[in-house]
Amino acid sequence: MVLIALALCIATSVSPIYDFAEPQPFSGPDIFNPYRNFDTTTVWKRANFHTHTRVEGIFNECEKWPSEVYECYEKLNYDIVTFSNHNELTTHPFDSVLQVNVYEHGYNLFKYHKLVFGSPCVNYFDHLLPLLSSQKQFQLNVLGTDSDIIQINHPLRTNFLSKRDMERLEGYELMELDSGKSTENEYWDWALSAGHYSFALANDGLHFPDRSSAIAIRCNFLDCPSAKYSDILATLRDGCYYSMRVPNYGNGDWSVKYARNKCVPYITNIGVQDSTIYIALSQKADSIIVWGQDHRVCHKAADADSTSYTFATDDTYARFTAYLPDGEVVYTNPFARYDASVARTPFTAPQHKVNVWLSVLFNVMLLVLFVGDVWLLCKVFRKKKSTR
């Protein structure tokens, strides 16, 4: 069994080896505003994009069917729910107009998972042990060939995902904010500080809709005209949305949870004026923090429902995090330096290149290991057969 497992790991480790560019922090005379198209006449639409449901077959991570899960979210005042089952496209339970082709990619042992939006079919390619940055990047490259947008899922819970990886990886547009106890999202800041721009989403990653502590605890608010995929995709690409961690209101009392989720705090205004970024909330926060380059606190406002921050000459990007009295946490997308005369956004084309010689050497080594493992496996089987 050990030899068989080793053979599978070796066979699924095939990958190019890349030369990654050195980190280049954001720079330029202009400040990118992800909320440049903020429309105050549009009601924020609450969304969860990482949702598991019951599926046909034996591999289930949730006991509830899509229609049942959708109903649970409707009661909690959600407007958009997409079903992202592992390596499977799930049909919307009652309205084809609201269909979103999205799935969670990855069955590897390190939980290096991605949300893949807009693909017509599931790509089953994966590495069982994606140890190298090149392997992680290769997966993003493969998935990017037939998808609209890619999100790196739960980086805090991904094993062997290092700061060096985050400084190298590119070709994704979304970062899923930390699940669990952390609220700082240093993984996101590692990537941003290296010049890899991305927007952020906070999702339940739902498996247990009947547990009050598992549902409606992370969400996103989109300045989006409808729940149709075309509108969702345009908004996800544009950046006019924010994310929120929500406490388990009522701690098991569902009537309290339903009532409180109908009146969560929200952003009333956000944007850029010259080189000053600003935010206003519907209620007072204990603190509003501006995070910047190298996960640095650039500014902190206490006991306030609004604040602003003027970019210093050495600031490359900045993002707001607001901590509210009842436990809600609001996260904005990052404002970043760029040159508006050259590009529309701080997103950049991938810079990594294939190192041909290292790629050949690495994959030949895998082939040698695989042949040796199969030889040992055959030898063990022959020995067992002769013993019988």
mmCIF file of C-alpha atoms in Angstrom:
data_model
loop_
_atom_site.group_PDB
_atom_site.id
_atom_site.type_symbol
_atom_site.label_atom_id
_atom_site.label_comp_id
_atom_site.label_asym_id
_atom_site.label_seq_id
_atom_site.Cartn_x
_atom_site.Cartn_y
_atom_site.Cartn_z
ATOM 1 C CA MET A 1 0.000 0.000 0.000
ATOM 2 C CA VAL A 2 2.869 2.376 0.774
ATOM 3 C CA LEU A 3 4.452 1.676 -2.620
ATOM 4 C CA ILE A 4 1.126 2.177 -4.405
ATOM 5 C CA ALA A 5 0.538 5.487 -2.587
ATOM 6 C CA LEU A 6 4.079 6.590 -3.450
ATOM 7 C CA ALA A 7 3.537 5.721 -7.115
ATOM 8 C CA LEU A 8 0.352 7.843 -7.198
ATOM 9 C CA CYS A 9 2.111 10.790 -5.572
ATOM 10 C CA ILE A 10 5.018 10.610 -8.023
ATOM 11 C CA ALA A 11 2.754 10.175 -11.068
ATOM 12 C CA THR A 12 0.702 13.253 -10.116
ATOM 13 C CA SER A 13 3.732 15.450 -9.372
ATOM 14 C CA VAL A 14 4.539 16.212 -13.004
ATOM 15 C CA SER A 15 4.972 19.965 -13.500
ATOM 16 C CA PRO A 16 7.060 22.576 -15.266
ATOM 17 C CA ILE A 17 9.559 24.372 -13.079
ATOM 18 C CA TYR A 18 9.249 28.131 -13.269
ATOM 19 C CA ASP A 19 11.596 31.038 -12.777
ATOM 20 C CA PHE A 20 9.570 33.558 -10.766
ATOM 21 C CA ALA A 21 10.123 37.281 -11.004
ATOM 22 C CA GLU A 22 11.342 39.137 -7.940
ATOM 23 C CA PRO A 23 8.575 40.855 -5.916
ATOM 24 C CA GLN A 24 7.748 44.313 -7.254
ATOM 25 C CA PRO A 25 5.557 46.390 -4.896
ATOM 26 C CA PHE A 26 2.887 48.556 -6.467
ATOM 27 C CA SER A 27 4.107 51.892 -7.768
ATOM 28 C CA GLY A 28 2.896 54.790 -9.864
ATOM 29 C CA PRO A 29 1.486 58.301 -9.600
ATOM 30 C CA ASP A 30 -2.161 57.227 -9.326
ATOM 31 C CA ILE A 31 -4.221 55.368 -6.720
ATOM 32 C CA PHE A 32 -6.534 52.637 -7.966
ATOM 33 C CA ASN A 33 -10.024 52.840 -6.491
ATOM 34 C CA PRO A 34 -11.897 49.502 -6.552
ATOM 35 C CA TYR A 35 -15.040 51.447 -5.594
ATOM 36 C CA ARG A 36 -14.836 53.907 -8.496
ATOM 37 C CA ASN A 37 -18.189 52.643 -9.809
ATOM 38 C CA PHE A 38 -19.949 52.622 -6.433
ATOM 39 C CA ASP A 39 -23.630 53.322 -7.042
ATOM 40 C CA THR A 40 -25.434 54.486 -3.916
ATOM 41 C CA THR A 41 -28.792 53.754 -5.564
ATOM 42 C CA THR A 42 -27.984 50.041 -5.749
ATOM 43 C CA VAL A 43 -28.673 48.051 -2.599
ATOM 44 C CA TRP A 44 -25.704 45.970 -1.432
ATOM 45 C CA LYS A 45 -26.431 42.323 -2.294
ATOM 46 C CA ARG A 46 -25.324 39.753 0.260
ATOM 47 C CA ALA A 47 -23.552 36.722 -1.181
ATOM 48 C CA ASN A 48 -21.865 33.439 -0.319
ATOM 49 C CA PHE A 49 -19.844 31.800 -3.090
ATOM 50 C CA HIS A 50 -18.257 28.828 -1.293
ATOM 51 C CA THR A 51 -21.141 26.473 -0.540
ATOM 52 C CA HIS A 52 -21.293 22.675 -0.377
ATOM 53 C CA THR A 53 -24.453 20.642 -0.839
ATOM 54 C CA ARG A 54 -25.538 17.052 -1.210
ATOM 55 C CA VAL A 55 -24.722 15.631 -4.656
ATOM 56 C CA GLU A 56 -25.530 12.454 -6.540
ATOM 57 C CA GLY A 57 -23.112 9.693 -5.578
ATOM 58 C CA ILE A 58 -21.267 8.702 -2.422
ATOM 59 C CA PHE A 59 -18.841 11.626 -1.989
ATOM 60 C CA ASN A 60 -20.909 14.115 -0.016
ATOM 61 C CA GLU A 61 -19.728 16.920 2.245
ATOM 62 C CA CYS A 62 -23.191 18.134 3.149
ATOM 63 C CA GLU A 63 -26.450 16.335 3.924
ATOM 64 C CA LYS A 64 -28.729 18.998 2.449
ATOM 65 C CA TRP A 65 -29.673 19.285 -1.235
ATOM 66 C CA PRO A 66 -29.097 22.593 -3.084
ATOM 67 C CA SER A 67 -32.746 23.646 -2.750
ATOM 68 C CA GLU A 68 -32.613 23.104 1.027
ATOM 69 C CA VAL A 69 -29.341 25.021 1.386
ATOM 70 C CA TYR A 70 -30.659 27.890 -0.736
ATOM 71 C CA GLU A 71 -33.735 28.106 1.479
ATOM 72 C CA CYS A 72 -31.512 28.285 4.581
ATOM 73 C CA TYR A 73 -29.628 31.245 3.137
ATOM 74 C CA GLU A 74 -32.802 33.026 2.022
ATOM 75 C CA LYS A 75 -34.004 33.008 5.642
ATOM 76 C CA LEU A 76 -30.725 34.664 6.614
ATOM 77 C CA ASN A 77 -31.200 37.543 4.158
ATOM 78 C CA TYR A 78 -28.815 36.416 1.405
ATOM 79 C CA ASP A 79 -29.407 37.520 -2.185
ATOM 80 C CA ILE A 80 -26.764 35.443 -3.987
ATOM 81 C CA VAL A 81 -25.801 31.834 -3.272
ATOM 82 C CA THR A 82 -23.574 29.756 -5.538
ATOM 83 C CA PHE A 83 -22.895 26.037 -5.114
ATOM 84 C CA SER A 84 -19.203 25.135 -5.251
ATOM 85 C CA ASN A 85 -19.006 21.406 -4.648
ATOM 86 C CA HIS A 86 -15.655 19.657 -4.930
ATOM 87 C CA ASN A 87 -14.802 18.904 -8.551
ATOM 88 C CA GLU A 88 -18.447 19.069 -9.610
ATOM 89 C CA LEU A 89 -20.661 21.645 -11.308
ATOM 90 C CA THR A 90 -23.980 21.897 -9.467
ATOM 91 C CA THR A 91 -27.181 22.923 -11.220
ATOM 92 C CA HIS A 92 -29.182 25.739 -9.651
ATOM 93 C CA PRO A 93 -32.153 24.087 -7.894
ATOM 94 C CA PHE A 94 -34.986 26.113 -9.434
ATOM 95 C CA ASP A 95 -33.883 28.920 -11.765
ATOM 96 C CA SER A 96 -31.545 28.394 -14.731
ATOM 97 C CA VAL A 97 -31.212 32.186 -15.077
ATOM 98 C CA LEU A 98 -29.333 32.180 -11.750
ATOM 99 C CA GLN A 99 -27.003 29.326 -12.752
ATOM 100 C CA VAL A 100 -23.352 29.943 -11.878
ATOM 101 C CA ASN A 101 -20.777 27.424 -13.049
ATOM 102 C CA VAL A 102 -18.380 27.324 -10.105
ATOM 103 C CA TYR A 103 -16.642 24.458 -8.347
ATOM 104 C CA GLU A 104 -13.973 23.911 -5.727
ATOM 105 C CA HIS A 105 -10.920 22.429 -7.371
ATOM 106 C CA GLY A 106 -8.536 20.148 -5.541
ATOM 107 C CA TYR A 107 -8.405 16.747 -3.882
ATOM 108 C CA ASN A 108 -4.736 17.030 -2.876
ATOM 109 C CA LEU A 109 -3.619 16.169 0.630
ATOM 110 C CA PHE A 110 -2.536 19.732 1.483
ATOM 111 C CA LYS A 111 -5.994 21.329 0.928
ATOM 112 C CA TYR A 112 -4.649 23.645 -1.753
ATOM 113 C CA HIS A 113 -8.109 24.437 -3.103
ATOM 114 C CA LYS A 114 -9.341 26.987 -5.628
ATOM 115 C CA LEU A 115 -12.769 28.274 -6.628
ATOM 116 C CA VAL A 116 -13.080 28.167 -10.411
ATOM 117 C CA PHE A 117 -15.749 30.430 -11.946
ATOM 118 C CA GLY A 118 -17.182 30.145 -15.438
ATOM 119 C CA SER A 119 -15.635 26.885 -16.600
ATOM 120 C CA PRO A 120 -17.898 24.735 -18.835
ATOM 121 C CA CYS A 121 -16.559 21.555 -17.214
ATOM 122 C CA VAL A 122 -14.460 20.357 -14.291
ATOM 123 C CA ASN A 123 -10.700 20.060 -14.693
ATOM 124 C CA TYR A 124 -9.628 17.032 -12.641
ATOM 125 C CA PHE A 125 -5.892 17.600 -12.883
ATOM 126 C CA ASP A 126 -4.237 17.953 -9.481
ATOM 127 C CA HIS A 127 -1.040 17.141 -7.606
ATOM 128 C CA LEU A 128 -1.546 14.896 -4.582
ATOM 129 C CA LEU A 129 1.407 16.604 -2.882
ATOM 130 C CA PRO A 130 1.806 20.152 -4.278
ATOM 131 C CA LEU A 131 4.941 21.038 -2.341
ATOM 132 C CA LEU A 132 6.604 23.314 -4.886
ATOM 133 C CA SER A 133 5.576 26.833 -5.817
ATOM 134 C CA SER A 134 5.864 25.721 -9.437
ATOM 135 C CA GLN A 135 3.283 22.981 -8.909
ATOM 136 C CA LYS A 136 0.862 25.413 -7.298
ATOM 137 C CA GLN A 137 1.437 27.870 -10.141
ATOM 138 C CA PHE A 138 0.983 25.150 -12.780
ATOM 139 C CA GLN A 139 -2.443 24.358 -11.351
ATOM 140 C CA LEU A 140 -3.456 28.033 -11.603
ATOM 141 C CA ASN A 141 -2.198 28.137 -15.192
ATOM 142 C CA VAL A 142 -4.129 25.000 -16.176
ATOM 143 C CA LEU A 143 -7.341 26.202 -14.508
ATOM 144 C CA GLY A 144 -7.009 29.634 -16.074
ATOM 145 C CA THR A 145 -7.216 28.292 -19.627
ATOM 146 C CA ASP A 146 -11.002 27.821 -19.558
ATOM 147 C CA SER A 147 -12.293 29.830 -16.594
ATOM 148 C CA ASP A 148 -13.413 33.414 -16.047
ATOM 149 C CA ILE A 149 -11.907 34.031 -12.637
ATOM 150 C CA ILE A 150 -10.038 32.024 -9.964
ATOM 151 C CA GLN A 151 -9.978 32.330 -6.179
ATOM 152 C CA ILE A 152 -7.363 30.843 -3.845
ATOM 153 C CA ASN A 153 -9.343 29.265 -1.016
ATOM 154 C CA HIS A 154 -8.730 29.378 2.745
ATOM 155 C CA PRO A 155 -4.957 30.119 2.657
ATOM 156 C CA LEU A 156 -4.679 29.942 6.447
ATOM 157 C CA ARG A 157 -5.867 26.321 6.402
ATOM 158 C CA THR A 158 -3.786 25.263 3.407
ATOM 159 C CA ASN A 159 -0.856 23.124 4.489
ATOM 160 C CA PHE A 160 2.598 24.061 3.199
ATOM 161 C CA LEU A 161 1.414 27.349 1.671
ATOM 162 C CA SER A 162 4.249 29.662 2.647
ATOM 163 C CA LYS A 163 5.008 33.361 2.530
ATOM 164 C CA ARG A 164 7.401 32.607 -0.335
ATOM 165 C CA ASP A 165 4.555 30.948 -2.243
ATOM 166 C CA MET A 166 2.322 33.989 -1.792
ATOM 167 C CA GLU A 167 5.128 36.267 -3.015
ATOM 168 C CA ARG A 168 5.411 34.150 -6.172
ATOM 169 C CA LEU A 169 1.949 32.922 -7.183
ATOM 170 C CA GLU A 170 0.027 34.853 -9.821
ATOM 171 C CA GLY A 171 -2.785 34.303 -12.293
ATOM 172 C CA TYR A 172 -5.641 34.474 -9.758
ATOM 173 C CA GLU A 173 -7.975 37.403 -9.163
ATOM 174 C CA LEU A 174 -9.554 36.587 -5.787
ATOM 175 C CA MET A 175 -8.254 35.693 -2.344
ATOM 176 C CA GLU A 176 -10.522 34.013 0.183
ATOM 177 C CA LEU A 177 -10.088 35.685 3.543
ATOM 178 C CA ASP A 178 -8.997 33.708 6.568
ATOM 179 C CA SER A 179 -11.369 31.291 8.209
ATOM 180 C CA GLY A 180 -11.083 30.356 11.859
ATOM 181 C CA LYS A 181 -9.910 32.709 14.577
ATOM 182 C CA SER A 182 -7.559 34.945 12.580
ATOM 183 C CA THR A 183 -8.853 38.294 11.327
ATOM 184 C CA GLU A 184 -5.592 39.767 10.016
ATOM 185 C CA ASN A 185 -5.236 37.993 6.643
ATOM 186 C CA GLU A 186 -1.463 38.240 6.529
ATOM 187 C CA TYR A 187 -1.393 35.811 3.582
ATOM 188 C CA TRP A 188 -3.251 38.376 1.508
ATOM 189 C CA ASP A 189 -0.831 41.105 2.584
ATOM 190 C CA TRP A 190 2.173 38.950 1.650
ATOM 191 C CA ALA A 191 0.820 38.693 -1.892
ATOM 192 C CA LEU A 192 -0.194 42.360 -2.099
ATOM 193 C CA SER A 193 3.180 43.480 -0.776
ATOM 194 C CA ALA A 194 4.856 41.507 -3.583
ATOM 195 C CA GLY A 195 2.756 43.343 -6.166
ATOM 196 C CA HIS A 196 0.188 40.597 -6.802
ATOM 197 C CA TYR A 197 -3.095 42.463 -6.745
ATOM 198 C CA SER A 198 -6.314 40.640 -5.888
ATOM 199 C CA PHE A 199 -9.761 41.352 -4.533
ATOM 200 C CA ALA A 200 -11.073 39.425 -1.525
ATOM 201 C CA LEU A 201 -14.096 37.322 -0.623
ATOM 202 C CA ALA A 202 -15.113 35.897 2.760
ATOM 203 C CA ASN A 203 -17.240 32.758 2.497
ATOM 204 C CA ASP A 204 -18.775 30.234 4.863
ATOM 205 C CA GLY A 205 -17.262 27.247 3.058
ATOM 206 C CA LEU A 206 -20.539 25.709 4.172
ATOM 207 C CA HIS A 207 -20.840 22.023 5.099
ATOM 208 C CA PHE A 208 -23.428 22.096 7.902
ATOM 209 C CA PRO A 209 -26.362 24.440 7.202
ATOM 210 C CA ASP A 210 -28.243 23.115 10.246
ATOM 211 C CA ARG A 211 -25.533 24.397 12.622
ATOM 212 C CA SER A 212 -25.957 28.033 13.564
ATOM 213 C CA SER A 213 -22.197 28.329 14.129
ATOM 214 C CA ALA A 214 -21.445 27.232 10.541
ATOM 215 C CA ILE A 215 -23.786 29.325 8.403
ATOM 216 C CA ALA A 216 -23.952 33.115 7.854
ATOM 217 C CA ILE A 217 -20.670 33.713 9.670
ATOM 218 C CA ARG A 218 -18.803 35.096 6.627
ATOM 219 C CA CYS A 219 -20.298 36.922 3.668
ATOM 220 C CA ASN A 220 -19.788 39.482 0.931
ATOM 221 C CA PHE A 221 -21.736 42.575 -0.115
ATOM 222 C CA LEU A 222 -21.742 43.352 -3.832
ATOM 223 C CA ASP A 223 -22.801 46.586 -5.502
ATOM 224 C CA CYS A 224 -24.437 44.423 -8.143
ATOM 225 C CA PRO A 225 -27.657 44.964 -10.147
ATOM 226 C CA SER A 226 -28.825 41.330 -10.015
ATOM 227 C CA ALA A 227 -27.953 37.746 -9.097
ATOM 228 C CA LYS A 228 -27.348 36.790 -12.734
ATOM 229 C CA TYR A 229 -23.878 35.429 -13.447
ATOM 230 C CA SER A 230 -23.105 38.150 -15.982
ATOM 231 C CA ASP A 231 -23.699 40.818 -13.327
ATOM 232 C CA ILE A 232 -21.874 38.866 -10.625
ATOM 233 C CA LEU A 233 -18.836 38.331 -12.854
ATOM 234 C CA ALA A 234 -18.713 41.988 -13.887
ATOM 235 C CA THR A 235 -18.809 43.041 -10.222
ATOM 236 C CA LEU A 236 -16.185 40.501 -9.125
ATOM 237 C CA ARG A 237 -13.870 41.778 -11.848
ATOM 238 C CA ASP A 238 -14.629 45.433 -11.062
ATOM 239 C CA GLY A 239 -13.979 45.225 -7.312
ATOM 240 C CA CYS A 240 -17.003 47.118 -5.956
ATOM 241 C CA TYR A 241 -17.709 44.857 -2.984
ATOM 242 C CA TYR A 242 -16.570 44.226 0.560
ATOM 243 C CA SER A 243 -16.440 41.241 2.885
ATOM 244 C CA MET A 244 -17.588 40.657 6.430
ATOM 245 C CA ARG A 245 -17.189 38.258 9.305
ATOM 246 C CA VAL A 246 -20.466 37.961 11.191
ATOM 247 C CA PRO A 247 -20.848 36.584 14.737
ATOM 248 C CA ASN A 248 -23.153 33.660 15.436
ATOM 249 C CA TYR A 249 -25.991 35.862 16.598
ATOM 250 C CA GLY A 250 -28.083 34.151 19.276
ATOM 251 C CA ASN A 251 -25.531 31.354 19.810
ATOM 252 C CA GLY A 252 -28.012 28.719 18.688
ATOM 253 C CA ASP A 253 -31.220 30.705 19.041
ATOM 254 C CA TRP A 254 -32.328 30.741 15.403
ATOM 255 C CA SER A 255 -35.002 33.391 15.912
ATOM 256 C CA VAL A 256 -32.320 35.821 17.102
ATOM 257 C CA LYS A 257 -30.001 34.788 14.271
ATOM 258 C CA TYR A 258 -32.683 35.411 11.634
ATOM 259 C CA ALA A 259 -33.608 38.797 13.102
ATOM 260 C CA ARG A 260 -30.036 40.083 13.531
ATOM 261 C CA ASN A 261 -28.965 39.006 10.040
ATOM 262 C CA LYS A 262 -31.591 41.348 8.602
ATOM 263 C CA CYS A 263 -29.854 44.415 10.012
ATOM 264 C CA VAL A 264 -26.085 43.912 9.882
ATOM 265 C CA PRO A 265 -23.903 47.038 9.721
ATOM 266 C CA TYR A 266 -22.778 48.142 6.268
ATOM 267 C CA ILE A 267 -20.589 50.586 4.364
ATOM 268 C CA THR A 268 -22.392 53.813 3.473
ATOM 269 C CA ASN A 269 -19.571 55.503 1.577
ATOM 270 C CA ILE A 270 -16.079 54.611 0.388
ATOM 271 C CA GLY A 271 -13.623 55.893 -2.170
ATOM 272 C CA VAL A 272 -10.625 58.084 -3.002
ATOM 273 C CA GLN A 273 -10.253 61.854 -3.154
ATOM 274 C CA ASP A 274 -6.900 62.909 -4.621
ATOM 275 C CA SER A 275 -4.519 60.707 -2.577
ATOM 276 C CA THR A 276 -6.826 60.270 0.418
ATOM 277 C CA ILE A 277 -8.924 57.135 0.890
ATOM 278 C CA TYR A 278 -12.021 57.241 3.079
ATOM 279 C CA ILE A 279 -14.734 54.997 4.496
ATOM 280 C CA ALA A 280 -18.019 55.548 6.346
ATOM 281 C CA LEU A 281 -20.094 52.917 8.162
ATOM 282 C CA SER A 282 -23.725 52.695 9.175
ATOM 283 C CA GLN A 283 -22.728 52.423 12.835
ATOM 284 C CA LYS A 284 -19.762 53.197 15.047
ATOM 285 C CA ALA A 285 -16.852 50.743 15.126
ATOM 286 C CA ASP A 286 -14.533 50.016 18.032
ATOM 287 C CA SER A 287 -11.677 50.625 15.614
ATOM 288 C CA ILE A 288 -10.974 51.054 11.917
ATOM 289 C CA ILE A 289 -7.489 49.972 10.833
ATOM 290 C CA VAL A 290 -5.672 50.754 7.602
ATOM 291 C CA TRP A 291 -3.310 47.910 6.648
ATOM 292 C CA GLY A 292 -0.468 48.481 4.198
ATOM 293 C CA GLN A 293 2.826 47.229 2.807
ATOM 294 C CA ASP A 294 4.330 44.268 4.676
ATOM 295 C CA HIS A 295 1.214 43.870 6.823
ATOM 296 C CA ARG A 296 1.895 47.211 8.500
ATOM 297 C CA VAL A 297 -0.701 49.226 10.418
ATOM 298 C CA CYS A 298 -0.682 52.591 8.664
ATOM 299 C CA HIS A 299 -3.521 54.228 10.574
ATOM 300 C CA LYS A 300 -6.008 53.435 13.341
ATOM 301 C CA ALA A 301 -9.192 55.277 14.277
ATOM 302 C CA ALA A 302 -10.883 54.340 17.554
ATOM 303 C CA ASP A 303 -14.584 54.607 18.389
ATOM 304 C CA ALA A 304 -15.489 55.986 14.961
ATOM 305 C CA ASP A 305 -18.008 55.401 12.184
ATOM 306 C CA SER A 306 -15.730 56.897 9.525
ATOM 307 C CA THR A 307 -12.100 57.654 8.858
ATOM 308 C CA SER A 308 -9.701 58.661 6.099
ATOM 309 C CA TYR A 309 -6.048 58.140 5.325
ATOM 310 C CA THR A 310 -3.712 60.006 3.007
ATOM 311 C CA PHE A 311 -1.195 57.865 1.132
ATOM 312 C CA ALA A 312 2.398 58.578 2.130
ATOM 313 C CA THR A 313 5.082 58.567 -0.543
ATOM 314 C CA ASP A 314 6.237 55.089 0.517
ATOM 315 C CA ASP A 315 2.720 53.564 0.702
ATOM 316 C CA THR A 316 2.135 51.026 -2.074
ATOM 317 C CA TYR A 317 -1.395 49.954 -1.130
ATOM 318 C CA ALA A 318 -3.883 50.272 1.725
ATOM 319 C CA ARG A 319 -7.017 48.444 2.809
ATOM 320 C CA PHE A 320 -9.551 49.075 5.575
ATOM 321 C CA THR A 321 -10.598 46.648 8.318
ATOM 322 C CA ALA A 322 -13.349 47.769 10.701
ATOM 323 C CA TYR A 323 -13.984 45.989 14.014
ATOM 324 C CA LEU A 324 -17.506 46.553 15.328
ATOM 325 C CA PRO A 325 -18.755 46.202 18.931
ATOM 326 C CA ASP A 326 -20.863 43.061 18.446
ATOM 327 C CA GLY A 327 -18.079 41.152 16.720
ATOM 328 C CA GLU A 328 -18.647 42.015 13.070
ATOM 329 C CA VAL A 329 -15.496 42.667 11.015
ATOM 330 C CA VAL A 330 -15.637 44.535 7.696
ATOM 331 C CA TYR A 331 -12.885 44.121 5.070
ATOM 332 C CA THR A 332 -12.517 46.315 1.990
ATOM 333 C CA ASN A 333 -10.692 45.638 -1.237
ATOM 334 C CA PRO A 334 -7.264 47.296 -1.477
ATOM 335 C CA PHE A 335 -6.489 50.716 -2.899
ATOM 336 C CA ALA A 336 -3.141 50.506 -4.702
ATOM 337 C CA ARG A 337 -0.655 52.613 -6.576
ATOM 338 C CA TYR A 338 -0.517 52.235 -10.360
ATOM 339 C CA ASP A 339 -0.043 54.264 -13.521
ATOM 340 C CA ALA A 340 -3.449 54.997 -15.040
ATOM 341 C CA SER A 341 -1.841 56.056 -18.333
ATOM 342 C CA VAL A 342 -0.435 52.551 -18.776
ATOM 343 C CA ALA A 343 -3.062 50.225 -17.263
ATOM 344 C CA ARG A 344 -6.679 50.305 -16.106
ATOM 345 C CA THR A 345 -5.945 48.426 -12.849
ATOM 346 C CA PRO A 346 -2.959 47.241 -10.757
ATOM 347 C CA PHE A 347 -3.506 43.685 -12.040
ATOM 348 C CA THR A 348 -0.456 42.619 -14.040
ATOM 349 C CA ALA A 349 0.208 39.867 -16.554
ATOM 350 C CA PRO A 350 1.981 36.808 -15.082
ATOM 351 C CA GLN A 351 5.763 37.199 -15.165
ATOM 352 C CA HIS A 352 6.922 33.641 -14.445
ATOM 353 C CA LYS A 353 8.718 31.710 -17.194
ATOM 354 C CA VAL A 354 9.427 28.025 -17.694
ATOM 355 C CA ASN A 355 12.970 26.951 -16.816
ATOM 356 C CA VAL A 356 13.399 24.297 -19.498
ATOM 357 C CA TRP A 357 16.453 22.553 -18.073
ATOM 358 C CA LEU A 358 15.138 22.367 -14.521
ATOM 359 C CA SER A 359 11.758 21.185 -15.848
ATOM 360 C CA VAL A 360 13.406 18.340 -17.805
ATOM 361 C CA LEU A 361 15.606 17.391 -14.856
ATOM 362 C CA PHE A 362 12.699 17.422 -12.393
ATOM 363 C CA ASN A 363 10.380 15.333 -14.546
ATOM 364 C CA VAL A 364 13.104 12.848 -15.519
ATOM 365 C CA MET A 365 13.792 12.426 -11.809
ATOM 366 C CA LEU A 366 10.088 11.722 -11.270
ATOM 367 C CA LEU A 367 10.156 9.151 -14.074
ATOM 368 C CA VAL A 368 13.165 7.391 -12.530
ATOM 369 C CA LEU A 369 11.489 7.341 -9.110
ATOM 370 C CA PHE A 370 8.252 6.049 -10.627
ATOM 371 C CA VAL A 371 9.988 3.240 -12.525
ATOM 372 C CA GLY A 372 11.941 2.291 -9.407
ATOM 373 C CA ASP A 373 8.802 2.266 -7.298
ATOM 374 C CA VAL A 374 6.924 0.108 -9.830
ATOM 375 C CA TRP A 375 9.907 -2.284 -9.968
ATOM 376 C CA LEU A 376 9.829 -2.644 -6.184
ATOM 377 C CA LEU A 377 6.066 -3.123 -6.286
ATOM 378 C CA CYS A 378 6.371 -5.929 -8.852
ATOM 379 C CA LYS A 379 9.108 -7.512 -6.791
ATOM 380 C CA VAL A 380 6.890 -7.504 -3.685
ATOM 381 C CA PHE A 381 3.988 -9.046 -5.598
ATOM 382 C CA ARG A 382 6.223 -11.774 -7.062
ATOM 383 C CA LYS A 383 7.606 -12.555 -3.618
ATOM 384 C CA LYS A 384 4.095 -12.827 -2.134
ATOM 385 C CA LYS A 385 2.994 -15.035 -5.028
ATOM 386 C CA SER A 386 5.950 -17.411 -4.590
ATOM 387 C CA THR A 387 5.335 -17.561 -0.831
ATOM 388 C CA ARG A 388 1.739 -18.668 -1.426
#
